[in-house]
């Protein structure tokens, strides 16, 4: 049985980055570039004004000077002509600097009168001029393949004149719930039955990872139905099943995956909760069989499936950030396997991160997961933890460490 770290390493070694596709820019946020973005031209494309004011020759402006205004350049316009000695042209921010001019006198440093201006101060060469190519040069790789596209990247791509960009395809992830006790949410719930919450919960987790869930629904613990659904799921980029794998179960999922030529890589991981987590492969298609317990299925998704999906979608950074935090109370633990402890986080006045238990850590308590800001990842060899001890906390949200 692999350790937590080994299981994560094995999975990431086995999954492959998906092929690229063109996506329109408005759909590119959060995707990973599959090719470099090279600038077709300089940015800015020409010397232009950083201020509203007057394009001038700095040689004319070594002290207070009076210049004749010969024209103006509107936004998006072209210079009416060059700026000659003793002359100025009115210019707007972003407009091209006319030939002859080498500086901008900002409007607030100028006194206007008729068709002339008087400068209040000297204007140094290059003042308030944005140089052609000072941001990005023609031929320069502005964004390297592997970059995650955010608003700034979209801005650069649009500035390169492009409407679409090659990105790694989103993973399509099939999700199957198994168990005779399950009913679709919304259907009448009879005695002994529970709503299939894992299907939609895992779909939500898949969506937030940037992938596309395909809900296959519920497979009864019945061979032909299960086989048909697993077969369908294997046509996706990844398949997640929940339940039907723990000891005492009929091990049907495992058996049928075998028949469907899924190579079982591991069947359990040395962690708590989430021990009955299995990983297999058919070709390069990963199959994750997660525990049925709703807390365990979400925690094991977080630890094993999310990193795999991110890697498949081209991300280099696939793990949640880890932060050291001071434990606020003792925690029982026997040495042996890695424990995930659902914790709440707060900041002490000096900025230190404090972790306290989010509540009852039994895996049946979903409420504790709702209250958790992070998971303390307690190493296998660690025994009982004392208050004041440092634990490493995996941050489950990115907005919780401020303030
Ligand atoms: P199992 O892994 O089949 O032993 O299930 C462990 C626990 O999780 C049992 O209480 C199941 O009823 C529950 N469970 C299994 N699958 C689901 C599901 N899809 N949605 C909600 N609870 C589930
Ligand atoms: Mg079951």
Coordinates of C-alpha atoms and ligand atoms in Angstrom, one line a residue:
X1 CA 0.0 0.0 0.0
X2 CA 1.6 3.3 -1.0
X3 CA 2.0 6.2 1.4
X4 CA 0.3 9.5 0.8
X5 CA 3.3 11.0 -0.9
X6 CA 4.0 7.9 -3.0
X7 CA 0.4 7.7 -4.2
X8 CA 0.5 11.3 -5.3
X9 CA 3.8 10.8 -7.1
X10 CA 2.7 7.6 -8.8
X11 CA -0.5 9.3 -10.1
X12 CA 1.3 12.4 -11.4
X13 CA 3.9 10.2 -13.1
X14 CA 1.2 8.3 -15.0
X15 CA -1.2 11.0 -16.2
X16 CA -0.5 12.7 -19.5
X17 CA -1.1 16.3 -20.6
X18 CA -4.1 16.4 -22.9
X19 CA -3.9 17.7 -26.5
X20 CA -4.3 21.4 -27.4
X21 CA -7.2 23.2 -28.9
X22 CA -7.9 26.8 -30.0
X23 CA -10.0 28.7 -27.6
X24 CA -11.5 32.2 -28.2
X25 CA -9.9 34.7 -25.8
X26 CA -13.1 35.1 -23.8
X27 CA -12.9 31.4 -22.9
X28 CA -9.2 31.4 -22.1
X29 CA -9.1 32.4 -18.4
X30 CA -7.7 29.7 -16.2
X31 CA -6.5 27.6 -19.2
X32 CA -2.9 26.7 -19.8
X33 CA -1.2 27.9 -23.0
X34 CA -0.2 25.1 -25.3
X35 CA 2.2 27.2 -27.3
X36 CA 4.3 30.4 -26.9
X37 CA 2.7 33.7 -27.7
X38 CA 5.2 35.7 -29.8
X39 CA 4.7 39.4 -30.4
X40 CA 4.0 40.2 -34.1
X41 CA 4.9 43.8 -33.5
X42 CA 6.4 46.1 -30.9
X43 CA 4.3 47.2 -28.0
X44 CA 3.6 50.0 -27.9
X45 CA 3.6 50.1 -31.6
X46 CA 4.9 53.6 -31.8
X47 CA 6.3 56.3 -29.5
X48 CA 3.3 57.7 -27.9
X49 CA 2.3 60.3 -25.3
X50 CA 1.9 59.2 -21.6
X51 CA 0.0 62.5 -20.9
X52 CA -2.5 64.9 -22.3
X53 CA -0.4 67.9 -23.3
X54 CA 1.8 69.2 -26.1
X55 CA 4.4 67.4 -28.2
X56 CA 7.5 69.6 -28.2
X57 CA 11.1 69.7 -29.1
X58 CA 13.0 69.6 -25.8
X59 CA 15.8 71.7 -27.2
X60 CA 13.2 74.6 -27.4
X61 CA 12.2 74.0 -23.8
X62 CA 15.3 74.4 -21.6
X63 CA 13.5 77.1 -19.7
X64 CA 10.1 78.9 -19.8
X65 CA 9.4 79.2 -23.5
X66 CA 6.6 80.3 -25.8
X67 CA 5.6 77.9 -28.6
X68 CA 3.2 78.2 -31.5
X69 CA 0.5 75.5 -31.6
X70 CA 0.3 74.2 -35.2
X71 CA -2.3 71.4 -34.8
X72 CA -3.6 68.6 -32.6
X73 CA -3.7 64.8 -32.6
X74 CA -7.0 63.3 -31.6
X75 CA -7.3 59.9 -30.0
X76 CA -6.6 57.3 -32.7
X77 CA -5.5 60.0 -35.1
X78 CA -2.2 60.5 -36.9
X79 CA 0.1 63.6 -36.5
X80 CA -0.9 66.4 -38.9
X81 CA 2.8 66.9 -39.6
X82 CA 6.1 67.4 -37.9
X83 CA 6.8 69.7 -35.0
X84 CA 9.2 72.4 -36.2
X85 CA 11.5 74.6 -34.1
X86 CA 9.4 76.9 -31.9
X87 CA 6.3 74.8 -32.4
X88 CA 4.1 72.4 -30.5
X89 CA 1.2 70.1 -31.4
X90 CA -1.6 69.3 -28.9
X91 CA -1.6 65.6 -28.1
X92 CA -3.8 63.1 -26.2
X93 CA -2.6 60.3 -24.0
X94 CA -1.7 57.3 -26.2
X95 CA -1.5 59.3 -29.5
X96 CA 1.6 58.9 -31.6
X97 CA 4.4 61.4 -31.0
X98 CA 4.8 63.5 -34.2
X99 CA 8.1 63.6 -36.0
X100 CA 10.4 66.3 -34.7
X101 CA 9.0 66.2 -31.2
X102 CA 10.9 64.3 -28.5
X103 CA 9.0 65.2 -25.4
X104 CA 5.6 66.0 -24.0
X105 CA 4.8 69.1 -22.0
X106 CA 1.8 68.0 -19.8
X107 CA -1.2 70.3 -20.0
X108 CA -0.9 71.2 -16.3
X109 CA 2.6 72.7 -16.9
X110 CA 1.4 74.9 -19.7
X111 CA -0.4 78.2 -20.0
X112 CA -2.6 78.4 -23.1
X113 CA -3.4 81.6 -25.0
X114 CA -4.8 81.8 -28.5
X115 CA -2.7 79.6 -30.8
X116 CA 0.4 79.7 -28.5
X117 CA 1.4 78.1 -25.2
X118 CA 3.8 79.3 -22.6
X119 CA 5.7 76.6 -20.6
X120 CA 6.0 77.1 -16.9
X121 CA 9.1 74.8 -16.6
X122 CA 11.8 73.2 -18.7
X123 CA 10.9 69.9 -20.5
X124 CA 13.7 67.3 -20.5
X125 CA 14.3 65.1 -23.6
X126 CA 12.0 62.0 -23.6
X127 CA 9.7 63.4 -20.9
X128 CA 6.3 61.6 -20.8
X129 CA 7.1 59.7 -24.0
X130 CA 6.4 55.9 -24.0
X131 CA 8.9 54.4 -26.4
X132 CA 8.0 52.0 -29.1
X133 CA 8.6 48.5 -28.0
X134 CA 9.5 49.5 -24.4
X135 CA 6.9 47.0 -23.1
X136 CA 7.3 44.1 -25.6
X137 CA 9.4 43.8 -28.7
X138 CA 8.4 42.3 -32.1
X139 CA 9.6 38.6 -32.1
X140 CA 9.7 38.4 -28.3
X141 CA 8.1 35.5 -26.6
X142 CA 5.6 37.4 -24.5
X143 CA 4.0 34.3 -22.9
X144 CA 5.6 30.9 -22.7
X145 CA 3.8 27.7 -23.2
X146 CA 2.6 26.4 -19.8
X147 CA 1.5 29.8 -18.6
X148 CA -1.9 29.9 -16.9
X149 CA -4.0 32.5 -18.6
X150 CA -5.3 35.3 -16.4
X151 CA -6.6 38.8 -17.2
X152 CA -3.0 40.2 -17.8
X153 CA -2.2 37.3 -20.2
X154 CA -5.5 37.9 -22.1
X155 CA -4.5 41.6 -22.4
X156 CA -1.1 40.7 -24.0
X157 CA -2.7 38.2 -26.4
X158 CA -5.3 40.7 -27.5
X159 CA -2.6 43.4 -27.9
X160 CA -0.8 40.9 -30.2
X161 CA -4.0 41.2 -32.4
X162 CA -5.2 37.7 -31.7
X163 CA -8.7 36.5 -31.0
X164 CA -7.9 32.9 -30.1
X165 CA -5.1 31.0 -28.6
X166 CA -4.0 27.3 -28.3
X167 CA -4.6 26.0 -24.8
X168 CA -4.6 22.5 -23.3
X169 CA -8.0 20.9 -23.6
X170 CA -10.2 20.7 -20.6
X171 CA -10.4 17.2 -19.1
X172 CA -13.8 15.5 -19.4
X173 CA -14.3 13.6 -16.3
X174 CA -16.9 10.9 -15.9
X175 CA -18.4 10.4 -12.4
X176 CA -20.2 7.3 -11.3
X177 CA -21.8 6.7 -7.9
X178 CA -22.3 3.1 -6.9
X179 CA -24.5 1.5 -4.2
X180 CA -27.9 0.0 -3.9
X181 CA -28.8 2.4 -1.1
X182 CA -28.5 5.5 -3.4
X183 CA -31.3 7.5 -5.0
X184 CA -31.1 10.5 -7.3
X185 CA -31.5 13.8 -5.4
X186 CA -35.0 14.9 -5.8
X187 CA -36.5 11.4 -5.9
X188 CA -38.4 10.0 -3.0
X189 CA -36.1 8.6 -0.3
X190 CA -37.3 5.3 1.1
X191 CA -36.3 3.6 4.3
X192 CA -32.6 2.7 4.2
X193 CA -31.9 4.9 1.3
X194 CA -29.7 8.0 1.0
X195 CA -29.5 10.7 -1.7
X196 CA -26.5 10.4 -4.0
X197 CA -24.7 13.5 -2.9
X198 CA -21.2 12.3 -4.1
X199 CA -22.1 12.5 -7.8
X200 CA -23.0 16.2 -7.7
X201 CA -20.4 17.0 -5.1
X202 CA -17.6 15.5 -7.1
X203 CA -19.0 17.2 -10.2
X204 CA -18.7 20.5 -8.3
X205 CA -15.1 19.7 -7.4
X206 CA -14.3 18.8 -11.0
X207 CA -15.8 22.1 -12.2
X208 CA -13.8 24.1 -9.7
X209 CA -10.7 22.4 -10.9
X210 CA -11.4 23.8 -14.4
X211 CA -12.5 20.4 -15.9
X212 CA -15.9 19.3 -17.3
X213 CA -17.9 16.8 -15.3
X214 CA -20.0 14.1 -17.0
X215 CA -22.5 12.7 -14.5
X216 CA -23.1 9.0 -15.2
X217 CA -25.6 8.7 -12.4
X218 CA -26.0 5.7 -10.1
X219 CA -24.9 2.2 -10.7
X220 CA -26.7 -0.4 -8.6
X221 CA -24.5 -3.1 -7.2
X222 CA -25.5 -5.1 -10.2
X223 CA -23.0 -6.4 -12.7
X224 CA -24.4 -5.6 -16.2
X225 CA -25.5 -2.1 -15.3
X226 CA -22.2 -1.3 -13.6
X227 CA -20.2 -2.7 -16.5
X228 CA -22.1 -0.6 -19.0
X229 CA -21.6 2.6 -17.1
X230 CA -18.0 2.0 -16.4
X231 CA -17.4 1.3 -20.0
X232 CA -19.1 4.6 -20.9
X233 CA -17.0 6.4 -18.2
X234 CA -13.7 5.0 -19.7
X235 CA -14.4 6.9 -22.9
X236 CA -13.9 10.1 -21.0
X237 CA -10.4 11.6 -20.1
X238 CA -10.7 10.4 -16.6
X239 CA -13.2 8.3 -14.6
X240 CA -14.1 8.7 -10.9
X241 CA -16.3 6.2 -9.1
X242 CA -17.3 6.5 -5.5
X243 CA -18.1 3.6 -3.1
X244 CA -18.1 0.0 -3.9
X245 CA -14.4 -0.4 -3.1
X246 CA -14.2 -0.8 0.7
X247 CA -13.5 -4.1 2.4
X248 CA -16.6 -6.1 2.9
X249 CA -18.2 -4.6 -0.3
X250 CA -18.6 -7.0 -3.1
X251 CA -15.6 -5.5 -4.9
X252 CA -17.6 -5.4 -8.0
X253 CA -16.1 -2.1 -9.2
X254 CA -12.7 -3.6 -9.0
X255 CA -13.7 -6.8 -10.7
X256 CA -15.4 -5.1 -13.6
X257 CA -12.6 -2.6 -14.1
X258 CA -10.3 -5.6 -14.4
X259 CA -12.5 -7.1 -17.0
X260 CA -12.4 -3.8 -18.8
X261 CA -8.6 -3.9 -18.9
X262 CA -8.0 -1.2 -16.4
X263 CA -4.6 -1.9 -14.8
X264 CA -4.9 -1.5 -11.1
X265 CA -1.9 0.5 -9.9
X266 CA -2.9 0.7 -6.2
X267 CA -6.0 -0.3 -4.3
X268 CA -5.5 1.5 -1.0
X269 CA -3.5 4.4 0.3
X270 CA -2.0 4.6 3.8
X271 CA -4.0 7.6 4.9
X272 CA -6.9 8.5 7.3
X273 CA -9.5 9.1 6.2
X274 CA -9.7 7.8 2.7
X275 CA -7.8 4.5 2.9
X276 CA -9.9 2.7 0.3
X277 CA -8.8 4.9 -2.5
X278 CA -7.9 3.1 -5.7
X279 CA -6.1 4.2 -8.8
X280 CA -5.9 2.4 -12.1
X281 CA -5.1 3.1 -15.8
X282 CA -6.5 2.1 -19.1
X283 CA -3.9 3.3 -21.5
X284 CA -3.4 6.8 -20.2
X285 CA -6.9 7.2 -18.9
X286 CA -6.8 7.4 -15.1
X287 CA -9.5 5.7 -13.0
X288 CA -10.0 6.9 -9.5
X289 CA -12.2 4.7 -7.2
X290 CA -12.9 6.9 -4.2
X291 CA -14.5 5.8 -0.9
X292 CA -18.2 6.2 -0.6
X293 CA -18.3 8.2 2.5
X294 CA -19.0 11.8 1.4
X295 CA -16.2 13.4 3.5
X296 CA -13.7 10.8 2.4
X297 CA -14.6 11.0 -1.3
X298 CA -14.2 14.8 -1.3
X299 CA -10.9 14.7 0.7
X300 CA -9.4 12.0 -1.5
X301 CA -10.6 14.0 -4.6
X302 CA -8.7 16.9 -3.2
X303 CA -5.5 14.9 -2.5
X304 CA -5.3 12.7 -5.6
X305 CA -7.8 13.6 -8.3
X306 CA -7.5 17.4 -8.4
X307 CA -3.7 17.4 -8.9
X308 CA -4.1 14.7 -11.6
X309 CA -6.7 16.8 -13.5
X310 CA -4.6 19.9 -13.2
X311 CA -1.6 18.1 -14.6
X312 CA -3.6 16.7 -17.4
X313 CA -4.8 20.2 -18.2
X314 CA -1.1 21.4 -18.4
X315 CA -0.7 23.0 -15.0
X316 CA 2.7 22.8 -13.4
X317 CA 1.5 24.0 -10.0
X318 CA -1.0 21.3 -9.1
X319 CA -0.9 21.3 -5.3
X320 CA -2.7 23.6 -2.9
X321 CA -0.4 25.9 -0.9
X322 CA 0.8 24.6 2.4
X323 CA 1.3 26.9 5.4
X324 CA 2.7 26.3 8.8
X325 CA 0.2 27.0 11.6
X326 CA 0.3 26.7 15.4
X327 CA -2.0 24.1 16.7
X328 CA -4.4 25.5 19.3
X329 CA -5.2 22.2 21.1
X330 CA -3.9 18.7 21.5
X331 CA -4.9 16.1 18.9
X332 CA -5.0 12.4 19.4
X333 CA -3.1 10.4 16.7
X334 CA -1.3 7.1 16.6
X335 CA 1.9 6.9 14.5
X336 CA 1.4 4.9 11.3
X337 CA -0.3 6.8 8.5
X338 CA -0.9 10.4 7.4
X339 CA -3.9 12.0 8.9
X340 CA -6.0 14.8 7.4
X341 CA -7.4 17.0 10.1
X342 CA -10.1 19.5 9.1
X343 CA -9.0 22.8 10.7
X344 CA -10.2 26.4 11.0
X345 CA -7.5 29.1 10.6
X346 CA -7.1 32.5 12.1
X347 CA -4.3 35.1 12.4
X348 CA -2.7 36.1 15.7
X349 CA -1.9 39.8 16.1
X350 CA 1.7 39.1 15.1
X351 CA 0.6 37.5 11.9
X352 CA 1.2 33.8 12.9
X353 CA -1.4 31.4 11.5
X354 CA -3.4 29.5 14.1
X355 CA -5.1 26.2 13.5
X356 CA -7.9 24.8 15.6
X357 CA -10.0 21.7 14.9
X358 CA -13.1 22.4 12.8
X359 CA -15.1 20.0 14.9
X360 CA -15.8 16.3 15.1
X361 CA -13.3 14.6 12.8
X362 CA -15.4 11.5 12.3
X363 CA -15.7 11.0 8.5
X364 CA -19.5 10.9 8.8
X365 CA -19.5 14.6 9.8
X366 CA -19.8 16.7 6.7
X367 CA -20.4 19.8 8.8
X368 CA -16.8 19.7 9.9
X369 CA -15.7 19.9 6.3
X370 CA -18.0 22.9 5.7
X371 CA -16.4 24.7 8.7
X372 CA -12.8 23.8 7.6
X373 CA -10.5 26.4 6.0
X374 CA -7.8 23.8 5.5
X375 CA -6.5 20.4 6.2
X376 CA -3.6 19.8 8.6
X377 CA -1.5 17.1 6.9
X378 CA -0.1 15.2 9.9
X379 CA 2.9 13.1 8.9
X380 CA 2.6 9.3 9.3
X381 CA 5.3 9.0 12.0
X382 CA 3.7 11.7 14.1
X383 CA 2.0 10.5 17.4
X384 CA -0.2 12.6 19.6
X385 CA 0.1 16.3 18.9
X386 CA 0.4 19.0 21.6
X387 CA -1.1 22.4 21.7
X388 CA 1.5 24.9 20.3
X389 CA 3.0 22.4 17.9
X390 CA 3.5 23.5 14.3
X391 CA 1.4 21.6 11.7
X392 CA 1.4 22.0 7.9
X393 CA -2.0 23.1 6.7
X394 CA -3.2 22.7 3.1
X395 CA -5.2 25.7 2.3
X396 CA -8.5 24.7 0.8
X397 CA -9.5 28.3 -0.2
X398 CA -7.2 31.1 -1.3
X399 CA -9.1 33.9 0.5
X400 CA -8.6 32.8 4.1
X401 CA -5.1 33.8 5.1
X402 CA -5.6 37.6 4.8
X403 CA -6.6 39.8 7.6
Ligands
LIG1 P1 -19.3 2.4 1.0 O1 -18.0 3.0 0.5 O2 -20.2 1.8 0.0 O3 -19.0 1.5 2.2 O4 -20.1 3.6 1.6 C1 -19.7 4.3 2.8 C2 -20.8 5.3 3.2 O5 -21.0 6.3 2.2 C3 -22.2 4.7 3.3 O6 -22.8 5.3 4.4 C4 -22.9 5.0 2.0 O7 -24.3 5.0 2.1 C5 -22.3 6.4 1.8 N1 -22.3 6.6 0.3 C6 -21.8 5.8 -0.6 N2 -22.0 6.4 -1.8 C7 -22.6 7.6 -1.6 C8 -23.1 8.6 -2.5 N3 -22.9 8.5 -3.8 N4 -23.7 9.7 -1.9 C9 -23.8 9.8 -0.6 N5 -23.4 8.8 0.3 C10 -22.8 7.7 -0.2
LIG2 MG1 -21.7 0.7 -0.7

